[in-house]
PDB file of C-alpha atoms in Angstrom:
ATOM      1  CA  UNK A   1       0.000   0.000   0.000  1.00 75.00           C
ATOM      2  CA  UNK A   2       2.801   2.429   0.880  1.00 74.00           C
ATOM      3  CA  UNK A   3       4.597   1.607  -2.371  1.00 77.00           C
ATOM      4  CA  UNK A   4       1.445   2.311  -4.368  1.00 74.00           C
ATOM      5  CA  UNK A   5       1.031   5.634  -2.579  1.00 69.00           C
ATOM      6  CA  UNK A   6       4.622   6.584  -3.421  1.00 71.00           C
ATOM      7  CA  UNK A   7       4.091   5.665  -7.091  1.00 71.00           C
ATOM      8  CA  UNK A   8       0.881   7.731  -7.255  1.00 69.00           C
ATOM      9  CA  UNK A   9       2.578  10.719  -5.659  1.00 71.00           C
ATOM     10  CA  UNK A  10       5.510  10.443  -8.061  1.00 70.00           C
ATOM     11  CA  UNK A  11       3.127  10.371 -11.016  1.00 69.00           C
ATOM     12  CA  UNK A  12       1.450  13.521  -9.680  1.00 71.00           C
ATOM     13  CA  UNK A  13       4.810  15.222  -9.429  1.00 70.00           C
ATOM     14  CA  UNK A  14       5.569  14.307 -13.045  1.00 69.00           C
ATOM     15  CA  UNK A  15       2.202  15.716 -14.172  1.00 68.00           C
ATOM     16  CA  UNK A  16       2.828  18.949 -12.287  1.00 68.00           C
ATOM     17  CA  UNK A  17       5.971  19.567 -14.326  1.00 66.00           C
ATOM     18  CA  UNK A  18       3.921  19.734 -17.526  1.00 67.00           C
ATOM     19  CA  UNK A  19       0.964  21.678 -16.136  1.00 65.00           C
ATOM     20  CA  UNK A  20       0.732  25.447 -15.693  1.00 61.00           C
ATOM     21  CA  UNK A  21       1.496  26.862 -12.278  1.00 64.00           C
ATOM     22  CA  UNK A  22      -2.133  27.793 -11.669  1.00 66.00           C
ATOM     23  CA  UNK A  23      -4.520  24.845 -12.044  1.00 66.00           C
ATOM     24  CA  UNK A  24      -8.224  25.505 -12.667  1.00 70.00           C
ATOM     25  CA  UNK A  25     -10.585  23.675 -10.318  1.00 73.00           C
ATOM     26  CA  UNK A  26     -14.280  23.067 -10.821  1.00 76.00           C
ATOM     27  CA  UNK A  27     -16.858  23.516  -8.091  1.00 77.00           C
ATOM     28  CA  UNK A  28     -17.187  19.736  -7.677  1.00 79.00           C
ATOM     29  CA  UNK A  29     -13.407  19.409  -7.282  1.00 77.00           C
ATOM     30  CA  UNK A  30     -13.410  21.971  -4.510  1.00 76.00           C
ATOM     31  CA  UNK A  31     -16.375  20.296  -2.815  1.00 79.00           C
ATOM     32  CA  UNK A  32     -14.580  16.929  -2.811  1.00 79.00           C
ATOM     33  CA  UNK A  33     -11.423  18.426  -1.318  1.00 75.00           C
ATOM     34  CA  UNK A  34     -13.387  20.265   1.387  1.00 76.00           C
ATOM     35  CA  UNK A  35     -15.501  17.219   2.259  1.00 80.00           C
ATOM     36  CA  UNK A  36     -12.471  14.947   2.601  1.00 77.00           C
ATOM     37  CA  UNK A  37     -10.678  17.555   4.690  1.00 73.00           C
ATOM     38  CA  UNK A  38     -13.623  17.942   7.079  1.00 75.00           C
ATOM     39  CA  UNK A  39     -14.288  14.199   7.361  1.00 79.00           C
ATOM     40  CA  UNK A  40     -10.627  13.140   7.672  1.00 77.00           C
ATOM     41  CA  UNK A  41      -8.481  16.173   8.592  1.00 76.00           C
ATOM     42  CA  UNK A  42      -5.210  14.248   8.225  1.00 76.00           C
ATOM     43  CA  UNK A  43      -5.774  13.877   4.479  1.00 72.00           C
ATOM     44  CA  UNK A  44      -4.812  17.525   4.046  1.00 70.00           C
ATOM     45  CA  UNK A  45      -1.160  16.452   4.436  1.00 70.00           C
ATOM     46  CA  UNK A  46      -1.395  14.483   1.168  1.00 68.00           C
ATOM     47  CA  UNK A  47      -2.285  17.528  -0.966  1.00 69.00           C
ATOM     48  CA  UNK A  48       0.225  18.277  -3.700  1.00 63.00           C
ATOM     49  CA  UNK A  49      -1.538  20.256  -6.448  1.00 64.00           C
ATOM     50  CA  UNK A  50      -3.177  22.686  -4.037  1.00 69.00           C
ATOM     51  CA  UNK A  51      -2.098  24.250  -0.747  1.00 73.00           C
ATOM     52  CA  UNK A  52      -3.877  23.175   2.458  1.00 74.00           C
ATOM     53  CA  UNK A  53      -4.676  26.828   3.250  1.00 80.00           C
ATOM     54  CA  UNK A  54      -6.522  27.065  -0.061  1.00 79.00           C
ATOM     55  CA  UNK A  55      -8.823  24.157   0.843  1.00 78.00           C
ATOM     56  CA  UNK A  56      -9.595  25.763   4.205  1.00 79.00           C
ATOM     57  CA  UNK A  57     -10.339  29.058   2.445  1.00 82.00           C
ATOM     58  CA  UNK A  58     -12.719  27.250   0.045  1.00 80.00           C
ATOM     59  CA  UNK A  59     -14.655  25.802   2.974  1.00 80.00           C
ATOM     60  CA  UNK A  60     -14.995  29.196   4.664  1.00 83.00           C
ATOM     61  CA  UNK A  61     -16.063  30.836   1.410  1.00 85.00           C
ATOM     62  CA  UNK A  62     -18.676  28.134   0.796  1.00 82.00           C
ATOM     63  CA  UNK A  63     -20.011  28.556   4.312  1.00 81.00           C
ATOM     64  CA  UNK A  64     -20.325  32.327   3.836  1.00 84.00           C
ATOM     65  CA  UNK A  65     -22.088  31.915   0.487  1.00 83.00           C
ATOM     66  CA  UNK A  66     -24.536  29.376   1.937  1.00 82.00           C
ATOM     67  CA  UNK A  67     -25.594  31.572   4.846  1.00 81.00           C
ATOM     68  CA  UNK A  68     -25.680  34.696   2.669  1.00 82.00           C
ATOM     69  CA  UNK A  69     -28.141  32.891   0.419  1.00 82.00           C
ATOM     70  CA  UNK A  70     -30.161  31.635   3.375  1.00 80.00           C
ATOM     71  CA  UNK A  71     -30.235  35.122   4.952  1.00 77.00           C
ATOM     72  CA  UNK A  72     -31.120  36.895   1.721  1.00 72.00           C
ATOM     73  CA  UNK A  73     -33.502  39.807   1.933  1.00 66.00           C
ATOM     74  CA  UNK A  74     -37.161  38.894   1.695  1.00 64.00           C
ATOM     75  CA  UNK A  75     -40.303  40.977   1.863  1.00 64.00           C
ATOM     76  CA  UNK A  76     -39.968  42.870   5.114  1.00 63.00           C
ATOM     77  CA  UNK A  77     -41.925  45.307   7.224  1.00 66.00           C
ATOM     78  CA  UNK A  78     -42.957  48.543   5.435  1.00 70.00           C
ATOM     79  CA  UNK A  79     -41.222  51.726   6.556  1.00 80.00           C
ATOM     80  CA  UNK A  80     -43.022  54.188   8.834  1.00 85.00           C
ATOM     81  CA  UNK A  81     -43.873  57.475   7.043  1.00 88.00           C
ATOM     82  CA  UNK A  82     -42.023  60.593   8.166  1.00 90.00           C
ATOM     83  CA  UNK A  83     -45.246  62.321   9.286  1.00 91.00           C
ATOM     84  CA  UNK A  84     -46.091  59.481  11.684  1.00 91.00           C
ATOM     85  CA  UNK A  85     -42.563  59.434  13.097  1.00 91.00           C
ATOM     86  CA  UNK A  86     -42.769  63.169  13.794  1.00 92.00           C
ATOM     87  CA  UNK A  87     -46.182  62.723  15.411  1.00 92.00           C
ATOM     88  CA  UNK A  88     -44.862  60.003  17.733  1.00 92.00           C
ATOM     89  CA  UNK A  89     -41.953  62.197  18.761  1.00 91.00           C
ATOM     90  CA  UNK A  90     -44.185  65.220  19.415  1.00 92.00           C
ATOM     91  CA  UNK A  91     -46.628  63.134  21.475  1.00 91.00           C
ATOM     92  CA  UNK A  92     -43.831  61.712  23.610  1.00 91.00           C
ATOM     93  CA  UNK A  93     -42.367  65.187  24.224  1.00 90.00           C
ATOM     94  CA  UNK A  94     -45.736  66.765  25.037  1.00 90.00           C
ATOM     95  CA  UNK A  95     -46.694  63.903  27.368  1.00 89.00           C
ATOM     96  CA  UNK A  96     -43.559  62.832  29.255  1.00 85.00           C
ATOM     97  CA  UNK A  97     -45.513  60.412  31.461  1.00 85.00           C
ATOM     98  CA  UNK A  98     -46.854  58.460  28.486  1.00 88.00           C
ATOM     99  CA  UNK A  99     -45.116  55.276  27.543  1.00 88.00           C
ATOM    100  CA  UNK A 100     -45.141  53.343  24.290  1.00 90.00           C
ATOM    101  CA  UNK A 101     -48.409  51.442  25.106  1.00 91.00           C
ATOM    102  CA  UNK A 102     -50.325  54.679  25.761  1.00 91.00           C
ATOM    103  CA  UNK A 103     -49.058  56.422  22.615  1.00 92.00           C
ATOM    104  CA  UNK A 104     -49.726  53.266  20.616  1.00 92.00           C
ATOM    105  CA  UNK A 105     -53.312  53.207  21.837  1.00 91.00           C
ATOM    106  CA  UNK A 106     -53.848  56.881  20.955  1.00 91.00           C
ATOM    107  CA  UNK A 107     -52.516  56.284  17.443  1.00 92.00           C
ATOM    108  CA  UNK A 108     -54.886  53.355  16.970  1.00 91.00           C
ATOM    109  CA  UNK A 109     -57.776  55.652  17.931  1.00 90.00           C
ATOM    110  CA  UNK A 110     -56.688  57.979  15.135  1.00 88.00           C
ATOM    111  CA  UNK A 111     -56.748  55.078  12.674  1.00 90.00           C
ATOM    112  CA  UNK A 112     -52.948  54.829  12.376  1.00 89.00           C
ATOM    113  CA  UNK A 113     -51.961  51.169  12.173  1.00 88.00           C
ATOM    114  CA  UNK A 114     -48.485  50.807  13.687  1.00 88.00           C
ATOM    115  CA  UNK A 115     -46.808  48.367  16.044  1.00 87.00           C
ATOM    116  CA  UNK A 116     -45.966  49.178  19.629  1.00 88.00           C
ATOM    117  CA  UNK A 117     -42.290  48.352  19.098  1.00 88.00           C
ATOM    118  CA  UNK A 118     -42.144  50.909  16.284  1.00 88.00           C
ATOM    119  CA  UNK A 119     -43.695  53.490  18.574  1.00 91.00           C
ATOM    120  CA  UNK A 120     -41.029  52.839  21.197  1.00 90.00           C
ATOM    121  CA  UNK A 121     -38.352  53.127  18.525  1.00 89.00           C
ATOM    122  CA  UNK A 122     -39.368  56.628  17.412  1.00 90.00           C
ATOM    123  CA  UNK A 123     -40.184  58.124  20.821  1.00 90.00           C
ATOM    124  CA  UNK A 124     -38.000  60.959  22.102  1.00 87.00           C
ATOM    125  CA  UNK A 125     -35.178  59.718  24.297  1.00 82.00           C
ATOM    126  CA  UNK A 126     -35.026  61.192  27.792  1.00 73.00           C
ATOM    127  CA  UNK A 127     -31.848  61.464  29.787  1.00 71.00           C
ATOM    128  CA  UNK A 128     -32.064  60.076  33.279  1.00 65.00           C
ATOM    129  CA  UNK A 129     -29.769  60.708  36.236  1.00 64.00           C
ATOM    130  CA  UNK A 130     -26.169  59.546  35.783  1.00 64.00           C
ATOM    131  CA  UNK A 131     -25.518  55.995  36.890  1.00 67.00           C
ATOM    132  CA  UNK A 132     -22.385  54.075  37.723  1.00 72.00           C
ATOM    133  CA  UNK A 133     -20.342  52.812  34.812  1.00 78.00           C
ATOM    134  CA  UNK A 134     -19.764  49.209  33.871  1.00 76.00           C
ATOM    135  CA  UNK A 135     -16.289  49.205  35.392  1.00 81.00           C
ATOM    136  CA  UNK A 136     -17.583  50.324  38.785  1.00 83.00           C
ATOM    137  CA  UNK A 137     -20.535  47.928  38.655  1.00 78.00           C
ATOM    138  CA  UNK A 138     -18.338  44.931  37.834  1.00 78.00           C
ATOM    139  CA  UNK A 139     -15.894  45.819  40.605  1.00 81.00           C
ATOM    140  CA  UNK A 140     -18.612  46.203  43.264  1.00 83.00           C
ATOM    141  CA  UNK A 141     -20.667  43.127  42.356  1.00 82.00           C
ATOM    142  CA  UNK A 142     -18.092  40.724  40.886  1.00 83.00           C
ATOM    143  CA  UNK A 143     -18.960  37.887  43.288  1.00 83.00           C
ATOM    144  CA  UNK A 144     -22.632  37.919  42.290  1.00 84.00           C
ATOM    145  CA  UNK A 145     -22.190  38.213  38.509  1.00 86.00           C
ATOM    146  CA  UNK A 146     -22.409  35.396  35.971  1.00 87.00           C
ATOM    147  CA  UNK A 147     -21.899  36.049  32.248  1.00 88.00           C
ATOM    148  CA  UNK A 148     -23.315  33.872  29.470  1.00 88.00           C
ATOM    149  CA  UNK A 149     -22.622  33.846  25.755  1.00 89.00           C
ATOM    150  CA  UNK A 150     -23.786  31.825  22.751  1.00 88.00           C
ATOM    151  CA  UNK A 151     -21.424  31.126  19.866  1.00 88.00           C
ATOM    152  CA  UNK A 152     -21.730  29.015  16.735  1.00 88.00           C
ATOM    153  CA  UNK A 153     -19.505  26.319  15.222  1.00 87.00           C
ATOM    154  CA  UNK A 154     -19.961  25.495  11.491  1.00 87.00           C
ATOM    155  CA  UNK A 155     -19.947  21.871  10.341  1.00 85.00           C
ATOM    156  CA  UNK A 156     -19.174  20.220   6.997  1.00 84.00           C
ATOM    157  CA  UNK A 157     -22.896  20.027   6.154  1.00 84.00           C
ATOM    158  CA  UNK A 158     -23.287  23.810   6.690  1.00 82.00           C
ATOM    159  CA  UNK A 159     -25.231  23.207   9.891  1.00 86.00           C
ATOM    160  CA  UNK A 160     -24.592  25.140  13.083  1.00 87.00           C
ATOM    161  CA  UNK A 161     -23.813  23.840  16.541  1.00 90.00           C
ATOM    162  CA  UNK A 162     -24.525  26.277  19.344  1.00 90.00           C
ATOM    163  CA  UNK A 163     -22.177  26.473  22.315  1.00 90.00           C
ATOM    164  CA  UNK A 164     -23.214  28.069  25.612  1.00 90.00           C
ATOM    165  CA  UNK A 165     -20.442  29.372  27.846  1.00 89.00           C
ATOM    166  CA  UNK A 166     -21.159  30.424  31.445  1.00 89.00           C
ATOM    167  CA  UNK A 167     -18.425  32.196  33.386  1.00 88.00           C
ATOM    168  CA  UNK A 168     -18.296  33.534  36.935  1.00 86.00           C
ATOM    169  CA  UNK A 169     -16.747  36.985  37.317  1.00 82.00           C
ATOM    170  CA  UNK A 170     -15.790  36.553  40.964  1.00 81.00           C
ATOM    171  CA  UNK A 171     -12.876  34.212  40.245  1.00 80.00           C
ATOM    172  CA  UNK A 172     -12.950  34.515  36.445  1.00 82.00           C
ATOM    173  CA  UNK A 173     -13.462  30.813  35.908  1.00 84.00           C
ATOM    174  CA  UNK A 174     -15.627  28.830  33.485  1.00 87.00           C
ATOM    175  CA  UNK A 175     -18.611  27.383  35.337  1.00 86.00           C
ATOM    176  CA  UNK A 176     -20.376  25.505  32.537  1.00 87.00           C
ATOM    177  CA  UNK A 177     -20.078  24.648  28.859  1.00 89.00           C
ATOM    178  CA  UNK A 178     -22.884  23.116  26.780  1.00 90.00           C
ATOM    179  CA  UNK A 179     -23.400  22.297  23.108  1.00 90.00           C
ATOM    180  CA  UNK A 180     -26.637  21.681  21.200  1.00 90.00           C
ATOM    181  CA  UNK A 181     -27.974  21.833  17.662  1.00 90.00           C
ATOM    182  CA  UNK A 182     -31.357  23.272  18.679  1.00 88.00           C
ATOM    183  CA  UNK A 183     -31.048  25.898  21.428  1.00 84.00           C
ATOM    184  CA  UNK A 184     -34.301  26.792  23.153  1.00 86.00           C
ATOM    185  CA  UNK A 185     -35.252  28.844  26.177  1.00 83.00           C
ATOM    186  CA  UNK A 186     -35.883  25.632  28.138  1.00 87.00           C
ATOM    187  CA  UNK A 187     -32.433  24.292  27.240  1.00 87.00           C
ATOM    188  CA  UNK A 188     -30.699  27.491  28.368  1.00 85.00           C
ATOM    189  CA  UNK A 189     -32.707  27.478  31.620  1.00 83.00           C
ATOM    190  CA  UNK A 190     -31.631  23.878  32.268  1.00 86.00           C
ATOM    191  CA  UNK A 191     -27.989  24.824  31.713  1.00 85.00           C
ATOM    192  CA  UNK A 192     -28.279  27.598  34.293  1.00 81.00           C
ATOM    193  CA  UNK A 193     -29.902  25.147  36.697  1.00 83.00           C
ATOM    194  CA  UNK A 194     -27.019  22.738  36.233  1.00 84.00           C
ATOM    195  CA  UNK A 195     -24.537  25.509  37.041  1.00 82.00           C
ATOM    196  CA  UNK A 196     -26.189  26.608  40.281  1.00 76.00           C
ATOM    197  CA  UNK A 197     -27.451  23.274  41.540  1.00 72.00           C
ATOM    198  CA  UNK A 198     -28.384  23.566  45.204  1.00 66.00           C
ATOM    199  CA  UNK A 199     -26.185  26.607  45.721  1.00 68.00           C
ATOM    200  CA  UNK A 200     -27.364  30.202  45.760  1.00 68.00           C
ATOM    201  CA  UNK A 201     -28.146  31.551  42.310  1.00 72.00           C
ATOM    202  CA  UNK A 202     -26.153  34.573  41.068  1.00 77.00           C
ATOM    203  CA  UNK A 203     -27.702  37.986  41.580  1.00 82.00           C
ATOM    204  CA  UNK A 204     -26.795  39.367  38.156  1.00 83.00           C
ATOM    205  CA  UNK A 205     -26.752  37.669  34.763  1.00 82.00           C
ATOM    206  CA  UNK A 206     -24.914  39.468  31.948  1.00 83.00           C
ATOM    207  CA  UNK A 207     -25.316  38.806  28.224  1.00 82.00           C
ATOM    208  CA  UNK A 208     -24.778  40.732  25.016  1.00 81.00           C
ATOM    209  CA  UNK A 209     -27.420  42.209  22.692  1.00 75.00           C
ATOM    210  CA  UNK A 210     -27.346  39.371  20.168  1.00 70.00           C
ATOM    211  CA  UNK A 211     -30.681  38.725  18.425  1.00 64.00           C
ATOM    212  CA  UNK A 212     -30.353  35.039  19.368  1.00 61.00           C
ATOM    213  CA  UNK A 213     -31.397  35.859  22.940  1.00 64.00           C
ATOM    214  CA  UNK A 214     -34.526  37.642  21.719  1.00 57.00           C
ATOM    215  CA  UNK A 215     -35.434  34.646  19.564  1.00 50.00           C
ATOM    216  CA  UNK A 216     -34.981  32.261  22.508  1.00 54.00           C
ATOM    217  CA  UNK A 217     -37.087  34.495  24.750  1.00 51.00           C
ATOM    218  CA  UNK A 218     -39.921  34.522  22.200  1.00 53.00           C
ATOM    219  CA  UNK A 219     -39.634  30.750  21.815  1.00 51.00           C
TER     220      UNK A 219
END
């Protein structure tokens, strides 16, 4: 078997002498190289007509193209006219005690069909009293803070695996790590339960503003 492999490699080297420096690859050729690399990573050492970094770049480019196609723009929500946006702002300024639900209800009485979230988006922002910064907050409450984050890992079949990382700020150590293909609000709650167990739950839970958390909350 080893002798046959040596003969095949030598034949490839002979062919390379008569071929141009830049070899043209078809889409199927690239797919075969990427699939073999992802299924058996050690096969990348046997590449001779293409660099291993090129195969890795093909896989990343294919992953980006797949998710760009899947996330392509579809028919979305219509834009709010400028007159309605000005009206929402004026109502919020003239009535500082009114929140988004109250202004939304008044607009519905006027026959203006608009969502409550859009009303909250175009309301005038009010400045409240200054509060402590993040640095001060983290220093004062480090022992009672737990941070969570979701990240994704691409696979050869263009699927996504979701990893959940939970870290305690008091001693800056990883408390829990979980992986799933279908993250749900129940799954995340179970992971937090596994972290705390019978001990006292953390007082503060920090996360970023990723849309994934909003999707899980709605689910």
